[in-house]
């Protein structure tokens, strides 16, 4: 029987959620130790592809039809935070993504999103009283702790009425502090630059007086994508010592400190299936000199470098994200797979299995 992680699409289902509803096989691998880096820039990758929760993300894997286009992430060492994104109200990352991220010492976030008229109603529901707000925080923390992911991208893309703004501020404060208390130092609550402190939906593309309060009470801000260079200079100045907690949005579909790369699955959705792996290598190779890769933190390691593909006895293509293993670090390849030089960056010399 296929096992799927499922999103939550309304406030009632969020409040009703409990651990007994989830098969324990869908609980991900826990991230061990403090992985916060100091003195280097971080890269956040926001994975938004084809609506999310795809058949190939099933815990058991699936036989690939000709139309299937799984996104293969091989360049984990180039990123620090991976966000699983969909347009569902509460997006819980599939188990395979949690395990892959944590195998590579990468923080993984789910998404809490409200949008347009429906989103406005959702906000009114969970912000209607202190009790409903606190219940929402409690459930978001509970879900993250149970599934073993590390935080939330908070994406509010609808107007928030004035009367709800004080409660919303408390929501962000309480969620950030409770996640840190329950999850630990790897917890992240990242605010997406959309709604201003006055409750208006107005993307700023910079850090300024209209979104600085949200930045101050969370672990960072993901700037919208239509920024100009002068806005980044202003952002850095205002952020001060927290400039490393500003993630500058780069949308791979071309709609438009730290970097937030949105929708790298673009290389899958917009190009022929035969070139998927090659285009993924091309995409990340162009970023190699602009990001700060991280190293393996602990030994020993064991891997066969599988990316999750297999062939069944009946000669069908089979893909299982959960079967993917520790990936090598890819140096410059000259864009040709035959010339690639994969390697593992280890903390010291020695024998590794």
mmCIF file of C-alpha atoms in Angstrom:
data_model
loop_
_atom_site.group_PDB
_atom_site.id
_atom_site.type_symbol
_atom_site.label_atom_id
_atom_site.label_comp_id
_atom_site.label_asym_id
_atom_site.label_seq_id
_atom_site.Cartn_x
_atom_site.Cartn_y
_atom_site.Cartn_z
ATOM 1 C CA UNK A 1 0.000 0.000 0.000
ATOM 2 C CA UNK A 2 1.498 3.383 -0.996
ATOM 3 C CA UNK A 3 2.394 5.663 1.900
ATOM 4 C CA UNK A 4 2.035 9.400 1.300
ATOM 5 C CA UNK A 5 2.652 12.433 3.446
ATOM 6 C CA UNK A 6 -0.399 14.659 3.090
ATOM 7 C CA UNK A 7 -0.902 18.416 3.487
ATOM 8 C CA UNK A 8 -3.598 20.067 5.602
ATOM 9 C CA UNK A 9 -5.971 22.381 3.771
ATOM 10 C CA UNK A 10 -8.023 24.092 6.456
ATOM 11 C CA UNK A 11 -7.863 25.271 10.044
ATOM 12 C CA UNK A 12 -10.130 22.493 11.302
ATOM 13 C CA UNK A 13 -7.866 19.743 9.952
ATOM 14 C CA UNK A 14 -4.828 21.473 11.461
ATOM 15 C CA UNK A 15 -6.446 21.664 14.880
ATOM 16 C CA UNK A 16 -7.686 18.070 14.643
ATOM 17 C CA UNK A 17 -4.302 16.633 13.637
ATOM 18 C CA UNK A 18 -2.652 14.193 16.009
ATOM 19 C CA UNK A 19 0.187 11.703 15.827
ATOM 20 C CA UNK A 20 -2.085 8.657 15.691
ATOM 21 C CA UNK A 21 -3.247 9.757 12.225
ATOM 22 C CA UNK A 22 0.217 9.224 10.732
ATOM 23 C CA UNK A 23 1.907 5.919 9.923
ATOM 24 C CA UNK A 24 5.185 5.857 11.859
ATOM 25 C CA UNK A 25 7.003 4.934 8.653
ATOM 26 C CA UNK A 26 6.320 8.520 7.521
ATOM 27 C CA UNK A 27 8.380 9.977 10.367
ATOM 28 C CA UNK A 28 11.619 11.372 8.978
ATOM 29 C CA UNK A 29 15.195 11.133 10.144
ATOM 30 C CA UNK A 30 16.105 13.576 12.909
ATOM 31 C CA UNK A 31 18.804 16.208 12.348
ATOM 32 C CA UNK A 32 21.515 15.758 14.960
ATOM 33 C CA UNK A 33 23.666 18.493 16.470
ATOM 34 C CA UNK A 34 23.882 22.223 15.856
ATOM 35 C CA UNK A 35 24.636 22.908 12.195
ATOM 36 C CA UNK A 36 24.500 26.710 12.264
ATOM 37 C CA UNK A 37 27.508 28.114 10.441
ATOM 38 C CA UNK A 38 29.081 31.446 11.294
ATOM 39 C CA UNK A 39 30.972 33.796 9.022
ATOM 40 C CA UNK A 40 29.690 32.361 5.742
ATOM 41 C CA UNK A 41 26.666 33.062 3.588
ATOM 42 C CA UNK A 42 23.793 30.583 3.579
ATOM 43 C CA UNK A 43 21.754 29.386 0.622
ATOM 44 C CA UNK A 44 18.049 28.563 0.946
ATOM 45 C CA UNK A 45 16.397 26.475 -1.769
ATOM 46 C CA UNK A 46 12.595 26.605 -2.051
ATOM 47 C CA UNK A 47 11.304 23.579 -3.973
ATOM 48 C CA UNK A 48 7.997 24.354 -5.712
ATOM 49 C CA UNK A 49 7.233 21.903 -8.500
ATOM 50 C CA UNK A 50 3.978 20.898 -10.202
ATOM 51 C CA UNK A 51 1.869 21.563 -7.127
ATOM 52 C CA UNK A 52 3.868 19.278 -4.842
ATOM 53 C CA UNK A 53 3.085 15.848 -3.366
ATOM 54 C CA UNK A 54 3.959 14.060 -6.595
ATOM 55 C CA UNK A 55 3.599 10.271 -7.088
ATOM 56 C CA UNK A 56 7.367 9.824 -7.122
ATOM 57 C CA UNK A 57 7.535 11.343 -3.608
ATOM 58 C CA UNK A 58 5.564 8.407 -2.187
ATOM 59 C CA UNK A 59 7.534 6.688 0.595
ATOM 60 C CA UNK A 60 7.389 3.349 -1.251
ATOM 61 C CA UNK A 61 8.511 4.821 -4.560
ATOM 62 C CA UNK A 62 6.688 4.261 -7.829
ATOM 63 C CA UNK A 63 7.018 2.927 -11.354
ATOM 64 C CA UNK A 64 7.712 5.882 -13.617
ATOM 65 C CA UNK A 65 5.358 6.497 -16.492
ATOM 66 C CA UNK A 66 6.711 8.154 -19.617
ATOM 67 C CA UNK A 67 5.252 11.477 -18.453
ATOM 68 C CA UNK A 68 6.879 11.309 -14.996
ATOM 69 C CA UNK A 69 9.602 13.869 -14.354
ATOM 70 C CA UNK A 70 11.048 13.423 -10.853
ATOM 71 C CA UNK A 71 13.336 16.180 -9.666
ATOM 72 C CA UNK A 72 16.697 14.709 -8.702
ATOM 73 C CA UNK A 73 18.583 16.750 -6.113
ATOM 74 C CA UNK A 74 22.286 15.912 -6.265
ATOM 75 C CA UNK A 75 23.856 19.179 -5.096
ATOM 76 C CA UNK A 76 22.901 19.125 -1.418
ATOM 77 C CA UNK A 77 26.299 20.400 -0.301
ATOM 78 C CA UNK A 78 25.580 23.719 -2.046
ATOM 79 C CA UNK A 79 22.647 24.580 0.222
ATOM 80 C CA UNK A 80 21.943 25.127 3.905
ATOM 81 C CA UNK A 81 18.132 25.243 4.062
ATOM 82 C CA UNK A 82 15.650 23.328 1.887
ATOM 83 C CA UNK A 83 11.991 24.395 1.894
ATOM 84 C CA UNK A 84 9.292 22.101 0.557
ATOM 85 C CA UNK A 85 6.648 24.382 -0.947
ATOM 86 C CA UNK A 86 3.102 23.910 -2.153
ATOM 87 C CA UNK A 87 -0.019 26.060 -2.190
ATOM 88 C CA UNK A 88 -1.747 23.967 0.467
ATOM 89 C CA UNK A 89 -2.467 25.694 3.790
ATOM 90 C CA UNK A 90 -0.023 23.522 5.780
ATOM 91 C CA UNK A 91 2.650 21.839 3.666
ATOM 92 C CA UNK A 92 4.387 18.975 5.475
ATOM 93 C CA UNK A 93 7.554 17.830 3.665
ATOM 94 C CA UNK A 94 7.428 14.237 2.345
ATOM 95 C CA UNK A 95 9.583 11.810 4.303
ATOM 96 C CA UNK A 96 12.067 11.268 1.490
ATOM 97 C CA UNK A 97 12.905 14.974 1.372
ATOM 98 C CA UNK A 98 13.317 15.131 5.162
ATOM 99 C CA UNK A 99 15.691 12.180 5.115
ATOM 100 C CA UNK A 100 17.682 13.436 2.143
ATOM 101 C CA UNK A 101 18.084 16.900 3.654
ATOM 102 C CA UNK A 102 19.169 15.601 7.041
ATOM 103 C CA UNK A 103 21.533 13.022 5.519
ATOM 104 C CA UNK A 104 23.379 16.003 4.048
ATOM 105 C CA UNK A 105 23.161 18.199 7.188
ATOM 106 C CA UNK A 106 20.628 20.513 5.544
ATOM 107 C CA UNK A 107 17.785 22.139 7.497
ATOM 108 C CA UNK A 108 14.343 21.452 6.004
ATOM 109 C CA UNK A 109 11.225 23.601 6.347
ATOM 110 C CA UNK A 110 7.554 23.086 5.652
ATOM 111 C CA UNK A 111 5.315 25.905 4.420
ATOM 112 C CA UNK A 112 2.435 27.695 6.164
ATOM 113 C CA UNK A 113 0.625 29.675 3.486
ATOM 114 C CA UNK A 114 -2.564 31.704 3.106
ATOM 115 C CA UNK A 115 -3.517 33.344 -0.191
ATOM 116 C CA UNK A 116 -6.135 35.669 -1.628
ATOM 117 C CA UNK A 117 -9.783 35.535 -0.444
ATOM 118 C CA UNK A 118 -9.557 32.013 0.920
ATOM 119 C CA UNK A 119 -6.385 32.911 2.757
ATOM 120 C CA UNK A 120 -8.000 35.950 4.308
ATOM 121 C CA UNK A 121 -10.710 33.714 5.751
ATOM 122 C CA UNK A 122 -8.094 31.281 7.104
ATOM 123 C CA UNK A 123 -6.315 34.162 8.846
ATOM 124 C CA UNK A 124 -9.575 35.348 10.388
ATOM 125 C CA UNK A 125 -10.162 31.836 11.732
ATOM 126 C CA UNK A 126 -6.823 31.191 13.374
ATOM 127 C CA UNK A 127 -6.385 34.798 14.564
ATOM 128 C CA UNK A 128 -9.919 35.250 15.895
ATOM 129 C CA UNK A 129 -8.855 34.857 19.541
ATOM 130 C CA UNK A 130 -5.705 34.321 21.579
ATOM 131 C CA UNK A 131 -6.845 30.735 22.133
ATOM 132 C CA UNK A 132 -7.215 29.917 18.412
ATOM 133 C CA UNK A 133 -3.857 31.508 17.677
ATOM 134 C CA UNK A 134 -2.140 29.532 20.431
ATOM 135 C CA UNK A 135 -3.804 26.315 19.270
ATOM 136 C CA UNK A 136 -2.447 26.948 15.769
ATOM 137 C CA UNK A 137 1.075 27.506 17.077
ATOM 138 C CA UNK A 138 0.878 24.386 19.223
ATOM 139 C CA UNK A 139 -0.171 22.253 16.258
ATOM 140 C CA UNK A 140 2.486 23.613 13.889
ATOM 141 C CA UNK A 141 5.186 22.887 16.456
ATOM 142 C CA UNK A 142 3.711 19.469 17.178
ATOM 143 C CA UNK A 143 3.672 18.502 13.494
ATOM 144 C CA UNK A 144 7.263 19.621 12.889
ATOM 145 C CA UNK A 145 8.517 17.858 15.999
ATOM 146 C CA UNK A 146 6.735 14.602 15.141
ATOM 147 C CA UNK A 147 7.829 14.489 11.493
ATOM 148 C CA UNK A 148 11.370 15.662 12.355
ATOM 149 C CA UNK A 149 11.569 18.722 10.127
ATOM 150 C CA UNK A 150 13.044 21.964 11.376
ATOM 151 C CA UNK A 151 10.682 24.876 10.865
ATOM 152 C CA UNK A 152 8.325 26.800 8.624
ATOM 153 C CA UNK A 153 8.333 29.293 5.803
ATOM 154 C CA UNK A 154 5.503 31.697 6.696
ATOM 155 C CA UNK A 155 3.907 32.961 3.472
ATOM 156 C CA UNK A 156 0.899 35.245 4.006
ATOM 157 C CA UNK A 157 -0.334 36.624 0.664
ATOM 158 C CA UNK A 158 -3.616 38.256 1.614
ATOM 159 C CA UNK A 159 -4.692 41.298 3.574
ATOM 160 C CA UNK A 160 -4.778 40.982 7.367
ATOM 161 C CA UNK A 161 -7.416 43.164 9.035
ATOM 162 C CA UNK A 162 -6.145 45.769 11.500
ATOM 163 C CA UNK A 163 -7.912 44.128 14.431
ATOM 164 C CA UNK A 164 -5.962 40.892 13.875
ATOM 165 C CA UNK A 165 -2.484 42.432 13.577
ATOM 166 C CA UNK A 166 -1.600 42.356 17.314
ATOM 167 C CA UNK A 167 -2.584 38.687 17.490
ATOM 168 C CA UNK A 168 -0.644 37.950 14.316
ATOM 169 C CA UNK A 169 2.452 39.556 15.783
ATOM 170 C CA UNK A 170 2.091 37.345 18.852
ATOM 171 C CA UNK A 171 1.622 34.343 16.551
ATOM 172 C CA UNK A 172 5.010 34.933 14.912
ATOM 173 C CA UNK A 173 6.733 35.595 18.236
ATOM 174 C CA UNK A 174 5.247 32.534 19.884
ATOM 175 C CA UNK A 175 5.857 30.235 16.926
ATOM 176 C CA UNK A 176 9.499 31.313 16.657
ATOM 177 C CA UNK A 177 10.211 30.951 20.374
ATOM 178 C CA UNK A 178 8.296 27.686 20.828
ATOM 179 C CA UNK A 179 9.940 26.061 17.821
ATOM 180 C CA UNK A 180 13.338 27.051 19.183
ATOM 181 C CA UNK A 181 12.442 25.628 22.580
ATOM 182 C CA UNK A 182 11.052 22.345 21.216
ATOM 183 C CA UNK A 183 13.259 21.738 18.157
ATOM 184 C CA UNK A 184 16.466 23.441 19.263
ATOM 185 C CA UNK A 185 19.063 25.669 17.641
ATOM 186 C CA UNK A 186 18.406 24.300 14.136
ATOM 187 C CA UNK A 187 14.837 25.621 14.197
ATOM 188 C CA UNK A 188 13.988 28.272 11.607
ATOM 189 C CA UNK A 189 10.885 30.402 11.114
ATOM 190 C CA UNK A 190 11.410 32.364 7.884
ATOM 191 C CA UNK A 191 9.073 35.201 6.907
ATOM 192 C CA UNK A 192 8.251 35.706 3.221
ATOM 193 C CA UNK A 193 8.172 39.348 2.092
ATOM 194 C CA UNK A 194 4.523 39.873 1.144
ATOM 195 C CA UNK A 195 2.271 41.424 3.813
ATOM 196 C CA UNK A 196 3.446 44.637 5.464
ATOM 197 C CA UNK A 197 3.291 45.456 9.177
ATOM 198 C CA UNK A 198 0.092 47.372 8.336
ATOM 199 C CA UNK A 199 -1.554 44.179 7.050
ATOM 200 C CA UNK A 200 -1.476 45.160 3.367
ATOM 201 C CA UNK A 201 -0.384 42.736 0.643
ATOM 202 C CA UNK A 202 2.485 44.718 -0.836
ATOM 203 C CA UNK A 203 5.750 42.994 -1.755
ATOM 204 C CA UNK A 204 8.671 45.231 -0.788
ATOM 205 C CA UNK A 205 11.641 43.490 -2.478
ATOM 206 C CA UNK A 206 13.798 44.860 0.311
ATOM 207 C CA UNK A 207 13.996 45.121 4.078
ATOM 208 C CA UNK A 208 12.415 48.392 5.205
ATOM 209 C CA UNK A 209 10.107 49.943 7.783
ATOM 210 C CA UNK A 210 7.125 48.116 6.260
ATOM 211 C CA UNK A 211 8.425 44.601 6.974
ATOM 212 C CA UNK A 212 11.246 45.071 9.472
ATOM 213 C CA UNK A 213 9.054 44.175 12.446
ATOM 214 C CA UNK A 214 8.289 40.750 10.976
ATOM 215 C CA UNK A 215 12.010 40.242 10.376
ATOM 216 C CA UNK A 216 12.821 41.228 13.954
ATOM 217 C CA UNK A 217 10.548 38.609 15.531
ATOM 218 C CA UNK A 218 11.435 35.651 13.282
ATOM 219 C CA UNK A 219 14.636 33.884 12.239
ATOM 220 C CA UNK A 220 14.911 35.604 8.871
ATOM 221 C CA UNK A 221 13.168 37.081 5.846
ATOM 222 C CA UNK A 222 12.872 35.718 2.300
ATOM 223 C CA UNK A 223 12.772 38.789 0.060
ATOM 224 C CA UNK A 224 10.517 38.891 -2.981
ATOM 225 C CA UNK A 225 12.216 38.562 -6.361
ATOM 226 C CA UNK A 226 11.827 41.961 -8.062
ATOM 227 C CA UNK A 227 14.614 43.732 -6.199
ATOM 228 C CA UNK A 228 17.123 46.226 -7.567
ATOM 229 C CA UNK A 229 20.736 46.578 -6.462
ATOM 230 C CA UNK A 230 20.084 49.776 -4.538
ATOM 231 C CA UNK A 231 17.394 47.955 -2.546
ATOM 232 C CA UNK A 232 19.897 45.296 -1.510
ATOM 233 C CA UNK A 233 22.279 47.990 -0.269
ATOM 234 C CA UNK A 234 19.488 49.520 1.787
ATOM 235 C CA UNK A 235 18.530 46.089 3.092
ATOM 236 C CA UNK A 236 22.041 45.291 4.232
ATOM 237 C CA UNK A 237 22.327 48.602 6.041
ATOM 238 C CA UNK A 238 19.020 48.182 7.868
ATOM 239 C CA UNK A 239 19.645 44.534 8.776
ATOM 240 C CA UNK A 240 22.956 45.398 10.423
ATOM 241 C CA UNK A 241 24.459 42.420 12.218
ATOM 242 C CA UNK A 242 21.504 40.289 11.074
ATOM 243 C CA UNK A 243 22.266 40.755 7.382
ATOM 244 C CA UNK A 244 23.028 37.018 7.214
ATOM 245 C CA UNK A 245 19.372 36.347 8.058
ATOM 246 C CA UNK A 246 18.084 38.094 4.941
ATOM 247 C CA UNK A 247 17.532 35.671 2.049
ATOM 248 C CA UNK A 248 17.427 37.448 -1.315
ATOM 249 C CA UNK A 249 14.875 35.776 -3.578
ATOM 250 C CA UNK A 250 15.946 34.480 -7.002
ATOM 251 C CA UNK A 251 13.110 32.931 -9.010
ATOM 252 C CA UNK A 252 14.317 30.309 -11.490
ATOM 253 C CA UNK A 253 11.336 31.024 -13.754
ATOM 254 C CA UNK A 254 12.806 34.502 -14.359
ATOM 255 C CA UNK A 255 10.204 36.627 -12.549
ATOM 256 C CA UNK A 256 12.273 39.100 -11.780
ATOM 257 C CA UNK A 257 23.314 38.870 1.999
ATOM 258 C CA UNK A 258 21.920 35.160 1.745
ATOM 259 C CA UNK A 259 20.255 33.734 -1.262
ATOM 260 C CA UNK A 260 16.843 32.055 -1.568
ATOM 261 C CA UNK A 261 16.553 30.077 -4.807
ATOM 262 C CA UNK A 262 12.921 29.487 -5.727
ATOM 263 C CA UNK A 263 11.709 26.580 -7.890
ATOM 264 C CA UNK A 264 14.905 24.897 -9.144
ATOM 265 C CA UNK A 265 12.548 22.232 -10.524
ATOM 266 C CA UNK A 266 12.261 24.665 -13.450
ATOM 267 C CA UNK A 267 14.950 22.567 -15.147
ATOM 268 C CA UNK A 268 12.478 19.667 -15.081
ATOM 269 C CA UNK A 269 9.247 21.479 -15.897
ATOM 270 C CA UNK A 270 10.527 23.545 -18.818
ATOM 271 C CA UNK A 271 12.870 21.193 -20.696
ATOM 272 C CA UNK A 272 12.705 17.753 -22.396
ATOM 273 C CA UNK A 273 12.905 14.699 -20.097
ATOM 274 C CA UNK A 274 16.036 13.423 -21.817
ATOM 275 C CA UNK A 275 18.052 16.386 -20.527
ATOM 276 C CA UNK A 276 16.916 16.496 -16.882
ATOM 277 C CA UNK A 277 20.086 15.353 -15.152
ATOM 278 C CA UNK A 278 22.354 17.258 -17.502
ATOM 279 C CA UNK A 279 20.380 20.477 -17.046
ATOM 280 C CA UNK A 280 20.401 20.073 -13.275
ATOM 281 C CA UNK A 281 24.186 19.759 -13.372
ATOM 282 C CA UNK A 282 24.431 22.798 -15.653
ATOM 283 C CA UNK A 283 22.165 24.802 -13.359
ATOM 284 C CA UNK A 284 24.087 24.131 -10.158
ATOM 285 C CA UNK A 285 27.496 24.325 -11.786
ATOM 286 C CA UNK A 286 26.877 27.959 -12.649
ATOM 287 C CA UNK A 287 26.309 28.640 -8.949
ATOM 288 C CA UNK A 288 29.377 26.758 -7.738
ATOM 289 C CA UNK A 289 31.546 29.838 -7.327
ATOM 290 C CA UNK A 290 28.774 31.879 -5.702
ATOM 291 C CA UNK A 291 27.700 29.647 -2.819
ATOM 292 C CA UNK A 292 29.471 28.378 0.286
ATOM 293 C CA UNK A 293 29.394 24.564 0.342
ATOM 294 C CA UNK A 294 29.430 22.791 3.678
ATOM 295 C CA UNK A 295 31.312 19.674 4.722
ATOM 296 C CA UNK A 296 30.312 16.359 6.228
ATOM 297 C CA UNK A 297 30.136 16.876 9.980
ATOM 298 C CA UNK A 298 30.525 13.340 11.254
ATOM 299 C CA UNK A 299 32.152 10.040 10.389
ATOM 300 C CA UNK A 300 31.991 7.209 9.462
ATOM 301 C CA UNK A 301 29.833 7.413 6.349
ATOM 302 C CA UNK A 302 28.397 4.701 4.128
ATOM 303 C CA UNK A 303 26.907 5.358 0.690
ATOM 304 C CA UNK A 304 26.560 3.923 -2.796
ATOM 305 C CA UNK A 305 25.676 7.402 -4.200
ATOM 306 C CA UNK A 306 22.292 6.171 -5.420
ATOM 307 C CA UNK A 307 19.940 8.896 -6.663
ATOM 308 C CA UNK A 308 16.911 6.634 -6.245
ATOM 309 C CA UNK A 309 16.504 5.015 -9.685
ATOM 310 C CA UNK A 310 16.175 1.293 -10.311
ATOM 311 C CA UNK A 311 14.857 -1.170 -12.909
ATOM 312 C CA UNK A 312 12.225 -3.726 -11.907
ATOM 313 C CA UNK A 313 12.215 -7.393 -12.928
ATOM 314 C CA UNK A 314 9.642 -6.487 -15.582
ATOM 315 C CA UNK A 315 12.045 -3.842 -16.947
ATOM 316 C CA UNK A 316 10.028 -0.854 -15.697
ATOM 317 C CA UNK A 317 11.752 2.284 -14.489
ATOM 318 C CA UNK A 318 11.309 2.618 -10.728
ATOM 319 C CA UNK A 319 12.080 5.677 -8.617
ATOM 320 C CA UNK A 320 12.205 5.952 -4.838
ATOM 321 C CA UNK A 321 13.278 9.260 -3.311
ATOM 322 C CA UNK A 322 13.676 7.554 0.064
ATOM 323 C CA UNK A 323 16.232 5.134 -1.413
ATOM 324 C CA UNK A 324 18.581 7.935 -2.495
ATOM 325 C CA UNK A 325 21.781 8.025 -0.487
ATOM 326 C CA UNK A 326 24.536 10.438 0.432
ATOM 327 C CA UNK A 327 25.586 12.351 -2.684
ATOM 328 C CA UNK A 328 29.091 13.400 -3.692
ATOM 329 C CA UNK A 329 30.191 16.983 -3.995
ATOM 330 C CA UNK A 330 30.337 17.877 -7.684
ATOM 331 C CA UNK A 331 33.255 20.022 -8.745
ATOM 332 C CA UNK A 332 33.300 21.771 -12.121
ATOM 333 C CA UNK A 333 32.267 19.299 -14.813
ATOM 334 C CA UNK A 334 32.662 21.326 -18.038
ATOM 335 C CA UNK A 335 28.961 20.516 -18.452
ATOM 336 C CA UNK A 336 29.722 17.007 -19.700
ATOM 337 C CA UNK A 337 28.702 14.106 -17.413
ATOM 338 C CA UNK A 338 31.593 12.014 -18.658
ATOM 339 C CA UNK A 339 34.047 14.577 -17.328
ATOM 340 C CA UNK A 340 32.475 15.060 -13.904
ATOM 341 C CA UNK A 341 34.668 14.663 -10.859
ATOM 342 C CA UNK A 342 32.409 13.716 -7.950
ATOM 343 C CA UNK A 343 33.965 13.603 -4.516
ATOM 344 C CA UNK A 344 33.180 13.765 -0.821
ATOM 345 C CA UNK A 345 34.585 16.670 1.187
ATOM 346 C CA UNK A 346 35.575 15.030 4.474
ATOM 347 C CA UNK A 347 36.713 16.825 7.634
ATOM 348 C CA UNK A 348 40.036 14.967 7.773
ATOM 349 C CA UNK A 349 42.107 12.322 6.053
ATOM 350 C CA UNK A 350 41.258 8.669 6.637
ATOM 351 C CA UNK A 351 39.536 5.570 5.322
ATOM 352 C CA UNK A 352 35.845 5.918 4.551
ATOM 353 C CA UNK A 353 33.352 3.219 3.685
#
